[in-house]
XYZ file of C-alpha atoms in Angstrom:
500
model
C 118.616 116.321 79.892
C 122.257 115.455 79.807
C 123.455 111.984 78.649
C 125.370 111.578 81.935
C 122.225 112.224 83.914
C 120.284 109.727 81.959
C 122.937 107.119 82.479
C 123.422 107.498 86.108
C 122.179 103.994 86.927
C 123.393 101.954 83.987
C 126.778 100.403 83.168
C 128.081 101.455 79.859
C 131.292 102.149 77.942
C 131.710 105.474 76.073
C 132.878 104.642 72.606
C 132.928 108.201 71.326
C 131.443 111.639 71.891
C 130.567 113.413 75.101
C 128.479 112.556 78.209
C 127.445 116.315 78.232
C 125.361 115.826 75.049
C 121.904 117.016 75.580
C 119.019 114.557 74.878
C 115.648 115.602 73.829
C 113.882 112.192 74.232
C 114.761 108.468 74.502
C 113.635 106.538 71.484
C 113.787 102.778 70.704
C 111.813 102.819 67.488
C 113.914 104.364 64.675
C 110.780 105.613 62.943
C 110.158 107.916 65.877
C 113.618 109.397 66.025
C 113.787 113.291 65.740
C 116.576 115.853 66.137
C 118.462 115.623 69.331
C 117.069 112.264 70.516
C 118.900 109.088 72.011
C 118.315 105.978 69.960
C 118.407 102.721 71.907
C 119.167 99.701 69.613
C 116.696 97.090 70.907
C 117.102 93.486 69.603
C 113.772 91.734 69.209
C 112.264 88.531 67.743
C 111.465 90.281 64.436
C 114.062 92.846 63.874
C 117.388 94.203 65.212
C 117.639 97.939 66.093
C 121.348 98.091 65.228
C 120.262 97.863 61.487
C 118.564 101.285 61.854
C 121.498 103.158 63.277
C 122.283 104.942 59.991
C 118.601 105.967 59.668
C 118.466 107.231 63.178
C 121.659 109.429 62.670
C 120.215 110.764 59.451
C 117.130 111.811 61.414
C 119.093 113.647 64.007
C 119.910 111.169 66.797
C 122.696 112.583 68.973
C 123.274 109.514 71.205
C 123.296 105.897 70.158
C 123.040 103.110 72.818
C 124.147 99.772 71.293
C 125.072 96.211 72.312
C 127.386 95.627 69.405
C 130.577 97.876 68.829
C 130.933 96.843 65.159
C 127.512 98.123 64.371
C 128.660 101.690 65.344
C 131.882 101.948 63.339
C 130.425 104.310 60.680
C 128.662 106.611 63.220
C 129.842 110.252 62.755
C 132.230 111.611 65.398
C 129.749 114.270 66.644
C 127.324 111.512 67.732
C 127.800 110.077 71.182
C 127.930 106.298 71.248
C 127.473 104.095 74.379
C 128.027 100.367 74.582
C 125.868 98.340 77.030
C 125.438 94.729 77.655
C 121.638 94.780 77.261
C 119.828 97.564 75.474
C 116.475 96.423 76.906
C 117.911 96.615 80.474
C 119.434 99.895 79.738
C 116.205 101.348 78.227
C 114.377 100.635 81.416
C 116.716 102.733 83.518
C 117.220 105.407 80.891
C 113.403 105.746 80.790
C 113.149 105.912 84.557
C 115.646 108.647 84.576
C 114.149 110.550 81.703
C 110.834 110.734 83.483
C 112.405 111.577 86.737
C 111.809 108.225 88.504
C 107.935 108.346 88.595
C 107.682 104.918 90.328
C 109.250 106.487 93.499
C 106.379 109.087 93.626
C 103.697 106.301 93.613
C 102.804 103.423 95.734
C 103.333 100.674 93.229
C 101.419 97.355 93.053
C 102.413 94.629 90.680
C 100.499 91.334 90.031
C 101.768 88.336 88.396
C 100.339 84.834 87.723
C 98.684 82.821 84.958
C 95.004 83.806 85.742
C 93.371 86.526 87.621
C 95.808 89.363 86.879
C 93.486 91.488 84.838
C 90.469 91.034 86.990
C 92.366 91.594 90.307
C 94.010 94.773 89.117
C 90.802 96.252 88.231
C 89.268 95.107 91.602
C 92.094 96.753 93.439
C 91.887 99.972 91.456
C 88.187 100.095 91.847
C 88.324 99.441 95.677
C 90.852 102.249 96.018
C 88.624 104.607 93.920
C 85.643 103.808 95.980
C 87.739 104.581 99.057
C 88.502 108.006 97.656
C 92.027 107.159 96.591
C 93.267 107.709 93.023
C 95.097 104.948 91.219
C 96.305 104.463 87.702
C 96.406 101.072 86.092
C 98.522 99.327 83.391
C 97.361 95.971 82.000
C 95.958 93.705 79.424
C 92.856 95.796 78.565
C 94.230 99.294 78.846
C 96.381 101.804 80.545
C 94.106 104.036 82.798
C 95.253 107.366 83.852
C 92.452 109.294 85.629
C 89.524 109.454 83.300
C 91.684 108.500 80.299
C 91.870 104.968 79.100
C 94.433 104.000 76.316
C 93.808 100.532 74.779
C 96.748 98.129 75.443
C 98.931 96.332 72.877
C 100.849 94.215 75.329
C 99.989 93.074 78.903
C 103.203 94.703 80.093
C 104.166 97.502 77.751
C 107.817 98.379 76.942
C 109.658 100.164 79.837
C 109.578 103.580 78.218
C 105.824 103.450 78.044
C 105.484 102.241 81.545
C 107.528 105.134 82.912
C 105.760 107.570 80.646
C 102.398 106.363 81.903
C 103.539 106.539 85.545
C 104.811 110.146 84.997
C 101.277 110.926 83.666
C 99.688 109.319 86.682
C 101.826 111.539 89.047
C 100.772 114.588 86.953
C 97.124 113.524 87.279
C 97.381 113.302 91.019
C 97.457 109.461 91.432
C 98.708 108.038 94.608
C 98.870 104.470 93.476
C 99.807 102.444 90.327
C 98.349 98.925 89.831
C 99.991 96.862 87.087
C 99.855 93.517 85.530
C 103.441 92.097 85.467
C 103.642 89.406 82.864
C 106.326 86.780 82.572
C 107.258 88.390 79.209
C 107.528 91.888 81.025
C 109.883 90.300 83.601
C 111.898 88.232 81.070
C 112.543 91.167 78.798
C 113.352 93.739 81.392
C 110.244 95.920 80.888
C 109.816 96.389 84.591
C 113.538 96.742 85.253
C 114.226 99.638 87.531
C 110.994 99.515 89.337
C 111.033 98.411 92.887
C 107.427 97.580 93.506
C 106.010 98.330 96.968
C 103.787 95.236 96.713
C 103.992 92.255 94.555
C 100.961 89.903 94.300
C 101.050 86.197 93.076
C 97.678 84.859 91.930
C 98.286 81.392 90.639
C 100.428 79.415 88.059
C 99.618 76.946 85.251
C 101.245 76.069 82.028
C 100.827 78.923 79.626
C 102.922 81.070 77.171
C 105.270 78.248 76.430
C 106.566 78.055 72.889
C 109.272 79.205 70.577
C 108.462 82.949 70.861
C 107.659 83.014 74.486
C 109.098 80.648 77.152
C 111.070 77.590 76.167
C 109.639 75.472 79.071
C 107.574 75.714 82.244
C 110.709 76.143 84.473
C 111.606 79.331 82.519
C 108.068 80.622 82.841
C 108.017 79.994 86.564
C 111.412 81.492 87.145
C 110.492 84.634 85.239
C 107.348 85.001 87.363
C 109.431 84.631 90.472
C 111.462 87.707 89.717
C 108.832 89.984 90.898
C 109.469 88.784 94.528
C 113.051 89.889 94.163
C 111.870 93.213 92.934
C 109.231 94.144 95.591
C 109.187 95.172 99.284
C 106.088 93.062 100.228
C 104.972 89.956 98.498
C 101.320 88.908 98.862
C 101.026 85.223 97.758
C 98.318 82.724 97.230
C 99.493 80.076 99.634
C 96.997 77.452 98.122
C 98.780 77.482 94.713
C 101.032 74.396 94.443
C 103.920 76.603 92.990
C 103.715 79.205 95.803
C 106.983 77.996 97.472
C 108.782 77.847 94.122
C 107.618 81.368 93.323
C 109.202 82.647 96.509
C 112.615 80.863 96.060
C 115.375 83.501 96.382
C 112.750 86.186 97.262
C 114.022 89.306 99.086
C 110.698 90.681 100.191
C 108.482 90.404 103.316
C 105.787 87.898 102.574
C 102.086 87.850 103.491
C 99.841 84.949 102.401
C 96.175 84.418 101.684
C 94.322 81.103 101.483
C 90.899 79.363 101.318
C 92.303 76.100 102.398
C 95.147 76.485 104.908
C 96.642 78.622 107.639
C 97.648 82.024 106.200
C 97.805 85.648 107.118
C 94.282 86.179 105.546
C 91.904 83.224 105.274
C 88.568 82.505 103.743
C 86.047 80.078 105.131
C 82.308 79.358 104.880
C 82.442 79.992 101.060
C 79.003 80.278 99.511
C 77.694 80.924 95.909
C 75.347 83.871 95.677
C 72.491 84.512 93.149
C 70.715 87.621 94.294
C 68.091 89.008 91.933
C 70.140 87.930 88.900
C 73.445 88.967 90.215
C 75.884 86.102 90.801
C 78.733 86.257 93.229
C 80.416 84.737 96.192
C 80.143 85.239 100.029
C 82.724 84.237 102.547
C 83.959 84.776 106.053
C 87.457 86.347 106.336
C 89.876 85.923 109.278
C 93.374 87.056 110.116
C 94.447 90.365 108.692
C 90.635 91.185 108.513
C 87.841 89.537 110.469
C 84.611 90.061 108.639
C 81.949 88.757 106.216
C 82.858 89.588 102.610
C 80.780 89.632 99.383
C 81.889 90.027 95.763
C 79.522 90.115 92.787
C 81.758 88.329 90.415
C 80.914 84.583 90.087
C 83.249 81.707 90.783
C 85.470 80.329 93.423
C 88.408 82.060 91.866
C 86.713 85.394 92.812
C 87.264 84.520 96.409
C 91.020 84.361 95.780
C 90.910 87.706 93.834
C 89.021 89.232 96.640
C 91.436 87.934 99.194
C 94.425 89.417 97.254
C 92.636 92.789 97.068
C 91.764 92.680 100.772
C 95.277 91.850 101.768
C 96.933 94.631 99.765
C 94.374 97.348 100.519
C 94.517 96.432 104.267
C 98.344 96.765 104.067
C 97.819 100.066 102.391
C 95.797 101.355 105.319
C 92.393 101.432 103.597
C 89.612 101.104 106.236
C 88.008 97.602 106.235
C 84.540 98.887 105.812
C 85.664 100.768 102.520
C 87.449 97.619 101.296
C 84.276 95.488 101.854
C 81.936 98.155 100.247
C 84.298 98.385 97.239
C 84.387 94.596 96.746
C 80.575 94.306 96.857
C 80.171 96.897 94.174
C 82.970 96.069 91.789
C 82.590 94.690 88.172
C 85.370 94.130 85.672
C 84.647 94.776 82.053
C 84.455 91.595 80.031
C 85.585 89.279 82.687
C 82.541 87.232 83.864
C 80.673 90.526 83.768
C 76.934 90.625 84.484
C 74.750 92.812 82.253
C 71.586 93.393 84.343
C 68.587 93.420 82.007
C 66.288 90.941 83.764
C 65.844 89.295 87.235
C 64.554 86.162 85.434
C 67.788 85.187 83.629
C 71.342 86.201 83.491
C 73.393 87.765 80.656
C 77.127 87.506 81.081
C 80.029 88.824 78.942
C 83.389 87.014 79.101
C 86.714 87.166 77.207
C 87.217 83.435 77.132
C 88.529 82.686 73.720
C 90.455 79.330 74.239
C 89.330 76.059 75.494
C 90.970 76.363 78.917
C 89.240 79.602 79.685
C 85.989 78.542 78.083
C 85.864 75.356 80.078
C 86.747 77.318 83.268
C 83.983 79.909 82.909
C 81.294 77.269 82.005
C 82.252 75.161 84.925
C 81.954 78.196 87.120
C 78.392 78.918 85.863
C 77.399 75.180 86.429
C 78.071 75.740 90.175
C 75.194 78.168 90.279
C 72.709 75.341 89.181
C 71.276 77.210 86.226
C 68.170 76.208 84.319
C 70.232 76.189 81.106
C 73.669 77.568 79.999
C 73.350 79.134 76.574
C 76.759 79.915 75.070
C 76.995 82.467 72.146
C 80.410 82.249 70.526
C 82.544 81.905 67.465
C 86.284 81.834 66.952
C 88.857 84.174 65.508
C 89.883 83.752 61.852
C 93.488 83.131 60.725
C 94.199 81.199 63.921
C 94.680 77.590 64.841
C 92.010 75.191 63.847
C 92.867 73.100 66.867
C 91.613 75.953 68.932
C 88.293 75.806 67.283
C 87.952 71.993 67.671
C 88.782 72.388 71.414
C 86.467 75.305 72.141
C 83.577 73.395 70.373
C 84.334 70.381 72.534
C 84.478 72.427 75.801
C 81.246 74.277 75.018
C 79.640 71.052 73.631
C 80.310 69.234 76.990
C 79.295 72.011 79.242
C 76.658 74.252 77.631
C 73.028 73.339 77.166
C 72.655 75.254 73.879
C 75.463 76.576 71.647
C 74.703 79.447 69.298
C 77.468 79.707 66.696
C 78.199 83.088 65.338
C 81.000 85.382 64.341
C 83.952 86.575 66.373
C 86.847 88.358 64.527
C 86.731 86.383 61.209
C 89.621 88.415 59.790
C 90.246 87.064 56.345
C 88.294 83.753 56.686
C 84.587 82.983 56.169
C 82.563 82.666 59.309
C 80.850 79.492 57.976
C 84.346 77.885 57.544
C 85.274 78.784 61.054
C 82.071 77.537 62.568
C 82.400 74.239 60.579
C 85.593 73.613 62.472
C 83.838 74.412 65.855
C 81.177 71.804 64.795
C 83.857 69.212 64.832
C 84.289 69.680 68.598
C 80.598 69.990 69.225
C 79.885 66.709 67.472
C 82.062 64.860 70.291
C 79.250 65.456 72.736
C 76.345 65.506 70.319
C 75.746 69.042 71.386
C 72.590 70.985 70.536
C 73.446 74.117 68.525
C 72.038 76.605 66.080
C 74.122 78.921 63.871
C 73.363 82.627 63.378
C 76.216 84.409 61.545
C 75.258 87.934 62.512
C 76.577 88.241 66.082
C 73.935 90.917 67.056
C 71.174 88.646 65.908
C 72.701 85.679 67.624
C 72.695 87.657 70.920
C 69.124 88.833 70.271
C 68.029 85.182 69.588
C 69.591 84.101 72.998
C 67.840 86.857 74.937
C 64.320 86.662 73.199
C 64.339 82.956 73.549
C 65.469 82.942 77.236
C 63.647 80.619 79.748
C 63.589 81.249 83.535
C 66.899 80.572 85.165
C 68.879 80.704 81.882
C 72.565 81.866 82.018
C 73.364 83.398 78.667
C 77.113 83.751 78.219
C 78.668 85.777 75.464
C 82.219 84.320 74.949
C 85.190 85.698 73.200
C 84.772 89.407 72.786
C 84.907 90.551 76.456
C 86.059 94.123 76.666
C 86.703 94.415 72.867
C 84.736 97.108 70.985
C 85.286 95.980 67.432
C 84.984 93.087 64.978
C 87.620 92.615 62.633
C 86.693 91.615 59.074
C 88.995 91.660 55.978
C 91.710 93.703 57.889
C 89.245 96.407 58.946
C 87.999 96.858 62.626
C 84.274 97.789 62.744
C 82.776 99.161 66.001
C 80.889 96.512 67.850
C 80.403 96.545 71.595
C 78.424 93.637 73.139
C 77.660 95.775 76.137
C 75.865 98.306 73.837
C 74.259 95.485 71.784
C 72.671 93.756 74.896
C 71.214 97.104 76.144
C 69.952 98.027 72.751
C 68.198 94.698 72.357
C 66.584 95.057 75.859
C 65.453 98.503 74.850
C 63.953 97.091 71.585
C 62.040 94.506 73.645
C 60.707 97.056 76.081
C 59.697 99.411 73.202
C 57.897 96.475 71.400
C 60.353 96.338 68.556
C 61.324 92.835 69.453
C 59.270 90.238 71.477
C 60.169 87.657 74.140
C 59.101 84.141 73.008
C 58.568 82.562 76.399
C 58.814 85.110 79.215
C 58.990 88.870 79.847
C 62.038 90.806 80.875
């Protein structure tokens, strides 16, 4: 592709060379530069791409896109050099052009907010799938293209990866793309150049504020709000206290959902469900849809996730009966996920790995009036000790029995990590036992279950590994729970109080 074609939607100054230079690929990591590529000099928190211009040229880069003119003074004359104000912003538009603007070939749905993004993207994708429509997904857990799932490194990948993934979705026959749009993704132009068909706002609370993320809450909020200047239709949680601020300066048509006030889609008569060991929510919907709805993901927040899904899918023209059937059947891996091994007690897997999310999920389970809440958890090694104290305090307050075990100890001893957790547990004189081996800790919780117990496995969620001394070993709680249940049924383990 010619440089001029790649640059058709960016502002630049040609310092040297020709706009007719052919480009084999667009690269922002100098280690991946090959003959005939364009190297975009990204400036990050850790390193500066301008330092690697000589290396990129030596590897065969034919076009350099830079922010600083002085960094290009020694570039050979046969290499084209373009000067831009922001390399990150330019990369997004260059990537869109390189992959032939795949966002325009898909119906794009972007979700932003502090909580609920991951769950709601999966719910939307699954409802579309069950309605016979094919949708790709980009988010915290993975990028999903057809039957292929690629583990994620960032909630919102770099712009090149986003456009590459969307191009693959188009190739795979997808009609839709559902995406978590993080504040960092908006702040650093990873989604620049995409005009979303739909933008969804879930909720907002203080998060991601610090020296390497957002300097303050105002910056965090402003970055989130950018999605609604970058979409055609905004679908907004009207009950969130920041809903009006999120929409300040918005350029989109707005639809609202609510469980408390007048909105385009409203929930009422909200009830908690516990059906044969399956927890969930039931509510009446009115407005855009008039129906009784059910979702088998526990917690009041699931009503909001369901409303967001119903609103966008209704706007997409999905039949109401298909939306309702999809909602009732959906499960999101590692997000308050039920693992059905018994009708006498519940086993739930959740990714909660800080005190806020731990407290939230345990309070959610309390609303179902369990016999006991049994929390199986540890904490990651080489991370803040304060997090351990806080998680211990949250679990000690809200769980009836805590089973301390390993998580990702990394380069620390599990015993040392658990001793820090015990500091928090002690504030509530919490009942706990310690079983270092996570498989055996899970087995203990299951084999010692009582009727009505809710066993919650915290911290791992969708992860399929445990990290020890820098090495990731395969470990899937989903597999472990089912293997333990099979051992019980085969007589290799026994239940102490009840039967499965």
